[in-house]
Short mmCIF file of C-alpha atoms in Angstrom, two decimals:
data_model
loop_
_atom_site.label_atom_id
_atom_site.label_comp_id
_atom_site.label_asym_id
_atom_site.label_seq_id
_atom_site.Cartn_x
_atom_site.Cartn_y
_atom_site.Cartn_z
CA UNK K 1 103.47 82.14 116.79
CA UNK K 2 102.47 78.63 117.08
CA UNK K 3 100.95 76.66 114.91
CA UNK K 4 100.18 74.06 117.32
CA UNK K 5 102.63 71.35 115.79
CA UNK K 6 102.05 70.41 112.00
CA UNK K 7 102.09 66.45 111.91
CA UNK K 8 104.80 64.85 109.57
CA UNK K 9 102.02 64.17 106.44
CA UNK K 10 100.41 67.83 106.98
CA UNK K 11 104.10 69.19 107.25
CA UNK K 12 104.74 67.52 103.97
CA UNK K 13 102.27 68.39 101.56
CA UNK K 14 103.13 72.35 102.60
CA UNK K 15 106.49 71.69 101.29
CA UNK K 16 105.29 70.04 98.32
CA UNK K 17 102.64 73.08 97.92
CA UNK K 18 105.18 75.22 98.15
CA UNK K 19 107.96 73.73 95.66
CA UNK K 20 105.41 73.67 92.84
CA UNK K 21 103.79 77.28 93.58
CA UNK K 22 103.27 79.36 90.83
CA UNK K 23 104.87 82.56 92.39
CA UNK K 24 108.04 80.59 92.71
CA UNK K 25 108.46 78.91 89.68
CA UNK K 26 107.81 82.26 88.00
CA UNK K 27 110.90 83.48 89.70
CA UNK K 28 112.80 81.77 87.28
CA UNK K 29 111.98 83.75 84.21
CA UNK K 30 114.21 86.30 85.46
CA UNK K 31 117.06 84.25 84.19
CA UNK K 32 116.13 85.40 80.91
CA UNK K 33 118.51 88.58 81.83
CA UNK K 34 121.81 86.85 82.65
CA UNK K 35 121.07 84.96 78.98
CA UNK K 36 121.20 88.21 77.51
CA UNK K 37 123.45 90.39 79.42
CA UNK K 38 125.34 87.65 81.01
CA UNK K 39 127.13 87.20 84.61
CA UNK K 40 127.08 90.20 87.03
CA UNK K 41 128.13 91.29 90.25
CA UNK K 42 124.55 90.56 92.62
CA UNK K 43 125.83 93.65 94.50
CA UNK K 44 125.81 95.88 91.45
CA UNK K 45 123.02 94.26 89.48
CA UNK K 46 121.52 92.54 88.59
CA UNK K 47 120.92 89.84 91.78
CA UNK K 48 119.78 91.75 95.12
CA UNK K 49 116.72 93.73 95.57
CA UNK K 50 118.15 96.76 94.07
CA UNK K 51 121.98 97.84 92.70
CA UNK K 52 124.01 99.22 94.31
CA UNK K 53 125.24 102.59 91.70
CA UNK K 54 128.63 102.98 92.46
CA UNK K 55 132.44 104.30 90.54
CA UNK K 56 134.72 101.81 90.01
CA UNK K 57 136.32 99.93 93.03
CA UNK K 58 138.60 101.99 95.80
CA UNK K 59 136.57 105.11 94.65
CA UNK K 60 134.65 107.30 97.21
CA UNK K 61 130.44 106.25 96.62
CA UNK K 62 128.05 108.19 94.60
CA UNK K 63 126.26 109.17 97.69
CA UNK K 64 128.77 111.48 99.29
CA UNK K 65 129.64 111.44 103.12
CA UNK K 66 130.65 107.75 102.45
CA UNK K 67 126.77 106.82 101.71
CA UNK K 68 126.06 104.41 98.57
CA UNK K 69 123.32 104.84 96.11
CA UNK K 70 120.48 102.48 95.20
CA UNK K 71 118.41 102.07 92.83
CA UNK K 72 115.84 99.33 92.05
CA UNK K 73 112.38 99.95 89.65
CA UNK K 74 108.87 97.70 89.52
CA UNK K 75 106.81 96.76 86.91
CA UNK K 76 102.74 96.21 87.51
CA UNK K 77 100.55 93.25 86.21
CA UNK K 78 98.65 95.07 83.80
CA UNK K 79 95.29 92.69 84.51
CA UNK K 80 96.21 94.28 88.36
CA UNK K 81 96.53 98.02 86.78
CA UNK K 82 93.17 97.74 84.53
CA UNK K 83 91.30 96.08 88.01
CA UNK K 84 92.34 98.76 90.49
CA UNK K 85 94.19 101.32 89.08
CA UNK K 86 94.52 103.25 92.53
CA UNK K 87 95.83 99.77 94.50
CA UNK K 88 98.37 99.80 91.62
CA UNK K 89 100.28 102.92 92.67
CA UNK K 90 100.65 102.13 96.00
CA UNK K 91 101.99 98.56 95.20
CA UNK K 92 104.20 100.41 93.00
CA UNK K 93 105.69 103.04 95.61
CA UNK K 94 105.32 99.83 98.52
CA UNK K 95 107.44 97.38 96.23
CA UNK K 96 110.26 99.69 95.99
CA UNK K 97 110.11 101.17 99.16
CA UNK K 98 110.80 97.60 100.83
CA UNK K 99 113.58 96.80 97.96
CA UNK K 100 115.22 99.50 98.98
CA UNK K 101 115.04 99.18 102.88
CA UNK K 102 115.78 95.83 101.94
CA UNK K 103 119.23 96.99 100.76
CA UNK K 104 120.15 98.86 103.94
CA UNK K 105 118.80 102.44 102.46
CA UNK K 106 116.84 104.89 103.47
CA UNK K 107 114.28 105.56 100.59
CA UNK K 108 114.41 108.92 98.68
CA UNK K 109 112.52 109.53 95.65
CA UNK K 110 109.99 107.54 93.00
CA UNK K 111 109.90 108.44 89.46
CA UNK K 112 107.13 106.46 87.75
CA UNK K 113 105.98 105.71 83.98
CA UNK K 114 102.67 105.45 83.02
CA UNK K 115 100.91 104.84 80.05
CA UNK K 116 97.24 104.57 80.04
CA UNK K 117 93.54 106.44 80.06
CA UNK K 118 93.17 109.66 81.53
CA UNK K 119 90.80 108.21 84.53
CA UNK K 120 93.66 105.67 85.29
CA UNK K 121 96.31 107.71 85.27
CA UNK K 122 94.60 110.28 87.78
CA UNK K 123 93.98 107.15 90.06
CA UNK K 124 97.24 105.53 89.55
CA UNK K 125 99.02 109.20 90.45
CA UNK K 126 96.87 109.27 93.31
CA UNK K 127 97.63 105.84 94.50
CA UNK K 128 101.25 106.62 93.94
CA UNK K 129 100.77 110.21 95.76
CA UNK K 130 99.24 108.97 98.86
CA UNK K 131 101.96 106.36 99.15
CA UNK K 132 104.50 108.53 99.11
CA UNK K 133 103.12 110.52 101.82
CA UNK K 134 102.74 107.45 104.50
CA UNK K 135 106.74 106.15 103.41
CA UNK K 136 107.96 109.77 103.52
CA UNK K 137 109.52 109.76 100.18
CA UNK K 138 109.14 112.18 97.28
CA UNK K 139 107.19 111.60 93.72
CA UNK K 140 110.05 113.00 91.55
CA UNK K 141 107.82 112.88 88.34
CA UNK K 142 108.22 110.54 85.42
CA UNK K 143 106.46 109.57 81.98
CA UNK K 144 102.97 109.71 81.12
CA UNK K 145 101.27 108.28 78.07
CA UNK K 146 97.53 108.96 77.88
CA UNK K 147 95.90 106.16 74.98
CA UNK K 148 92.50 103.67 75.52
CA UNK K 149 94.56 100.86 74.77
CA UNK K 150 96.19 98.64 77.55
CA UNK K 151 97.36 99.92 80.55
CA UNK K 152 101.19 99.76 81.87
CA UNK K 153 102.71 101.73 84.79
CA UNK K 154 106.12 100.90 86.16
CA UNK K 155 108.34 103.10 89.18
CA UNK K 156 111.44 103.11 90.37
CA UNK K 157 112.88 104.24 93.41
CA UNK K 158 116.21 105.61 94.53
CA UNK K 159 117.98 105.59 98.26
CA UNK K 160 120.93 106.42 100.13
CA UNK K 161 122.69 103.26 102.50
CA UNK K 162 125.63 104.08 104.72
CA UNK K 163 126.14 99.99 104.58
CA UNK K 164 124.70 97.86 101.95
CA UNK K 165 122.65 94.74 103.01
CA UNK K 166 123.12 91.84 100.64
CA UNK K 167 122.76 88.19 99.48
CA UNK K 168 126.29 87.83 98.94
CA UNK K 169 127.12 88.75 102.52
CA UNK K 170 124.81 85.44 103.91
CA UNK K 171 126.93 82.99 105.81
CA UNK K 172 126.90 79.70 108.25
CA UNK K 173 126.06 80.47 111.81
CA UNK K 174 124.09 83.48 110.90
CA UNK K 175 120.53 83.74 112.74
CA UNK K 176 117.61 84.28 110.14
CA UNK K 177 114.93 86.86 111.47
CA UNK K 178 111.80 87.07 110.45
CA UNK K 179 110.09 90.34 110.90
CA UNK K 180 106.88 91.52 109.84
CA UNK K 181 103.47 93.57 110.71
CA UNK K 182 100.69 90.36 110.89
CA UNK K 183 97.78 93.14 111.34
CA UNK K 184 95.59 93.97 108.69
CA UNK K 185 93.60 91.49 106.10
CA UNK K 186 94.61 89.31 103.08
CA UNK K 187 93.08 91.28 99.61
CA UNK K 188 89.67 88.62 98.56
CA UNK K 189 91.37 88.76 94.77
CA UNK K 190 95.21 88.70 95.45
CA UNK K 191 97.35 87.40 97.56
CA UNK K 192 98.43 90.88 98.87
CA UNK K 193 98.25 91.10 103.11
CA UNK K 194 97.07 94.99 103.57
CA UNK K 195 98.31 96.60 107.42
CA UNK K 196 97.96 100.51 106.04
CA UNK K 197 95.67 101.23 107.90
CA UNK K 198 97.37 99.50 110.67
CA UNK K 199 99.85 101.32 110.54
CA UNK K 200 98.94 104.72 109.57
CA UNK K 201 101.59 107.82 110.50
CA UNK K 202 104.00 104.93 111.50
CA UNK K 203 105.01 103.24 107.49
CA UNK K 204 107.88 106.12 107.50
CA UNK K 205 109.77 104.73 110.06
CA UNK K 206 109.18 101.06 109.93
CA UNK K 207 110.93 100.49 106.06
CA UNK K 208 113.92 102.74 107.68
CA UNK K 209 114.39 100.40 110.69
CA UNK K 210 116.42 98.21 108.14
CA UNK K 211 119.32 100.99 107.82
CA UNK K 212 119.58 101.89 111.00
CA UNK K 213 120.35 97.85 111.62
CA UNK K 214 122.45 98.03 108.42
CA UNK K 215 124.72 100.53 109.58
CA UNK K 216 125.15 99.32 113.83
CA UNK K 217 126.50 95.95 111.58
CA UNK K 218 123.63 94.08 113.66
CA UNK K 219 122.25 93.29 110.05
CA UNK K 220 124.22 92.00 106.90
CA UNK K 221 122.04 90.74 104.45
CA UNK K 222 118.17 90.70 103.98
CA UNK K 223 115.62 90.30 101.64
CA UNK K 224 111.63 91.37 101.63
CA UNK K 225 108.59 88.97 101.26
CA UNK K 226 107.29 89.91 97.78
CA UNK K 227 105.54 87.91 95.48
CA UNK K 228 107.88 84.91 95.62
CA UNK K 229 106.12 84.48 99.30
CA UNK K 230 108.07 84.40 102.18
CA UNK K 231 109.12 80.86 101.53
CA UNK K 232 110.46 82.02 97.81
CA UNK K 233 111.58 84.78 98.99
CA UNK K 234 113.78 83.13 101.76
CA UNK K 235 115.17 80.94 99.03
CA UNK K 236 116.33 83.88 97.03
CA UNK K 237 118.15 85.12 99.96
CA UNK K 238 120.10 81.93 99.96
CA UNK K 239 120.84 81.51 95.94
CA UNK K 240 123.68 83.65 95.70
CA UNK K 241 125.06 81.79 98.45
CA UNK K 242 123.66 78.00 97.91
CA UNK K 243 123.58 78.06 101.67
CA UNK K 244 120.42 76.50 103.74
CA UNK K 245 118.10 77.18 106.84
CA UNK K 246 115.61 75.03 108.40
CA UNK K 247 112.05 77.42 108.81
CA UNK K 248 110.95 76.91 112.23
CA UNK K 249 107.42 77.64 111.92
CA UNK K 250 106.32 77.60 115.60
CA UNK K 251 108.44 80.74 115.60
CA UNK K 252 107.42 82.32 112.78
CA UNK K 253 105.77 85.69 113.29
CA UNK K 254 102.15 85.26 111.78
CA UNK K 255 98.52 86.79 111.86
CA UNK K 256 96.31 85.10 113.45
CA UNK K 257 93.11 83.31 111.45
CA UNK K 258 95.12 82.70 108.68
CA UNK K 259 96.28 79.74 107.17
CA UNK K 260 100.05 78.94 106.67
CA UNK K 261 99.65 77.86 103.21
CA UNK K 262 98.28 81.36 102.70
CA UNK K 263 100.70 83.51 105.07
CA UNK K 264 103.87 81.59 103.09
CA UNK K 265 102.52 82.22 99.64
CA UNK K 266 101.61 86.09 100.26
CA UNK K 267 102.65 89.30 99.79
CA UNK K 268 102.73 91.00 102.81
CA UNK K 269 102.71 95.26 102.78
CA UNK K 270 105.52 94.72 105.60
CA UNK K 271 107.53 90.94 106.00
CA UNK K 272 111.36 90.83 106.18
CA UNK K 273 114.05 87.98 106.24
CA UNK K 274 117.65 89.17 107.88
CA UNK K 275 120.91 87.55 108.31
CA UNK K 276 121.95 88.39 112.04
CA UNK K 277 125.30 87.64 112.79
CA UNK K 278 125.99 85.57 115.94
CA UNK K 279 125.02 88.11 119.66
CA UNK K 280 123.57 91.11 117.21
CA UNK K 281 119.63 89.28 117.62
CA UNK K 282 118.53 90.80 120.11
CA UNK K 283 119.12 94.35 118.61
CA UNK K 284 117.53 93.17 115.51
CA UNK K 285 114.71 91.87 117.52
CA UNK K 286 114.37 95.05 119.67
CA UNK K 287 114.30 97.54 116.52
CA UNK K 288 111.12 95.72 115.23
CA UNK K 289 109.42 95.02 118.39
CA UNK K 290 109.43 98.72 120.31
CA UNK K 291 107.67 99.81 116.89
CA UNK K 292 104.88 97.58 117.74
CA UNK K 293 105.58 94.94 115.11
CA UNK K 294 106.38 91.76 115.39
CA UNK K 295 110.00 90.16 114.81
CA UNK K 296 111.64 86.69 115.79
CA UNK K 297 114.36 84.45 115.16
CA UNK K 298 113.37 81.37 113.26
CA UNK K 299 116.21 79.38 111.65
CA UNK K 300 120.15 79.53 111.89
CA UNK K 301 122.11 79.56 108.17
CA UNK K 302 123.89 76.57 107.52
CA UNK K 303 126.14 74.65 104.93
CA UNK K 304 123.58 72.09 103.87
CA UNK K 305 122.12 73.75 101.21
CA UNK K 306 118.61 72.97 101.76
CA UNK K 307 115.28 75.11 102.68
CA UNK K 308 113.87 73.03 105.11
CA UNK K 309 110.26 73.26 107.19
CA UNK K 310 110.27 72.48 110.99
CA UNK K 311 107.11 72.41 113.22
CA UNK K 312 107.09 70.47 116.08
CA UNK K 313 109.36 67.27 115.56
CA UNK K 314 108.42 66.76 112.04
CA UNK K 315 110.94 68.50 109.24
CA UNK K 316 110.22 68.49 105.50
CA UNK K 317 112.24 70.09 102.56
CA UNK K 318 111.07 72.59 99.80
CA UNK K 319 114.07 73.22 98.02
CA UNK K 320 117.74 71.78 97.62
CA UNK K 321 119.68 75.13 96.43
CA UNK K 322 122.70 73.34 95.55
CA UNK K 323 120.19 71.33 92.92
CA UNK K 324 117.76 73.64 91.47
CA UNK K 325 117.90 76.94 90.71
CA UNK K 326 115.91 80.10 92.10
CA UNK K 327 116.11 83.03 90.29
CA UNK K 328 118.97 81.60 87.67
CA UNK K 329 120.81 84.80 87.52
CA UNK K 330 124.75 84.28 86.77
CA UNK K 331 127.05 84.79 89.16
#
């Protein structure tokens, strides 16, 4: 994708957009948790998109047949719940779908919770239901409250990974891919990018391309564009790590007719960041691209510790990791 060379000024005021973006800056409430639990392993929560549930070290995994178990959960903006009550259970089946292929694991069941009216929670089940069907995974069951009041409705998922992808395994000279389905249409009242019906009969198989790179060792770390945006959600890949990458976004895989102020700041229903290492691209590349979706590689981690912007010959900075904080979990 090209976006026909961003002058120095326009490159600018995108980074500046981006460091002070809502959806970013709300990532950092999440340090709230390390204040009250304290410092944790990233691998086994919390940190990475999901924990990984595992005995102690030198102990066979949970999963059996040397597989690891993960689990990860998602809570709903209630405003979103009350507003479209069937939108919400998908979101809530798609957000831990990707966590979990974001992990390295093949996604196996949702449980949900739900507490609201009758007519939401029949829509909210449905949205969840039909979900499940296009990702292949199985609605396990859950909690439902039925009351007029204000709605809630959280899920979490569960998965099996023969090798864990994760922040902590980011390192210098690694190539950062950016893959992602760019058909479909940004949502008129959320930032949400919609390619279901894009990719209808095919959803199954495109969140389990991530294992299959996971366990060839032609992926070791990755992280999916959620609501941080693909910018934040870059720069939470590279926390744990404090490492940096300059965005090349002539590269960057991207639907066309929309801005990249709004493709950075979305939430796509398929966008991933992986960690390559050095001569294993071009299998990451190929995974992506003979299932009809697009995939490139945009950046190269380094030890400068800043998320930088590149289009054309102009370069501007969003964040300096080794200054400010993402997330703010302990490590």
């Amino acid at each position: 994708m090209s976006t026909g060379g961003m002058g120095e000024r326009e490159l600018a005021e995108l980074a500046g957009f981006l460091q002070s973006h809502p959806a970013l800056r709300a990532k950092n409430e999440i340090k709230l948790v390390s204040e009250v639990l304290g410092a944790a392993s990233w691998v086994h929560g919390p940190g990475d998109d999901g924990a990984v549930v595992g005995p102690p070290a030198g102990s066979s995994p949970l999963g059996g047949d040397g597989e690891h178990v993960i689990a990860c959960g998602e809570a709903l903006l209630p405003a979103f719940v009350a507003a479209d009550p069937y939108g919400a259970g998908i979101a809530a089946v798609l957000a831990n779908v990707n966590d979990l292929a974001a992990m390295g694991a093949v996604p196996q069941a949702i449980v949900d919770t739900i507490v609201g009216s009758p007519e939401l929670a029949r829509e909210t089940l449905r949205g969840m239901s039909d979900a499940c069907g296009w990702y292949d995974v199985v609605l396990a069951g859950g909690h439902l409250t039925l009351h007029d009041g204000a709605p809630a409705v959280s899920a979490f998922g569960v998965g099996r990974a023969a090798a864990v992808l994760s922040t902590t395994n980011v390192a210098p000279g690694q190539s950062l891919i950016a893959a992602a389905c760019t058909t479909g249409t940004l949502r008129p009242d959320f930032p949400f990018f919609r390619s279901f019906e894009e990719r209808v009969g095919r959803m199954g198989g495109d969140v389990r391309v991530l294992a299959s790179l996971a366990g060839s060792g032609a992926c070791v770390a990755a992280k999916d564009v959620s609501m941080a945006g693909l910018v934040g959600s870059l720069a939470m890949l590279l926390e744990w790590s404090r490492l940096g990458v300059t965005l090349d976004l002539e590269r960057l895989p991207a639907p066309v007719g929309l801005s990249m102020q709004d493709w950075l700041t979305c939430f796509p229903a398929y966008a991933f960041l992986l960690c390559a290492p050095p001569g294993r691209e071009d299998e990451c590349l190929s995974a992506f691209q003979t299932r009809g979706l697009e995939a490139a590689v945009v950046g190269v981690v380094d030890e400068s510790g800043l998320l930088a912007l590149r289009s054309g010959r102009s370069q501007a900075t969003v964040i300096d990791l080794r200054l400010r904080e993402v997330t703010g979990l302990a490590r």
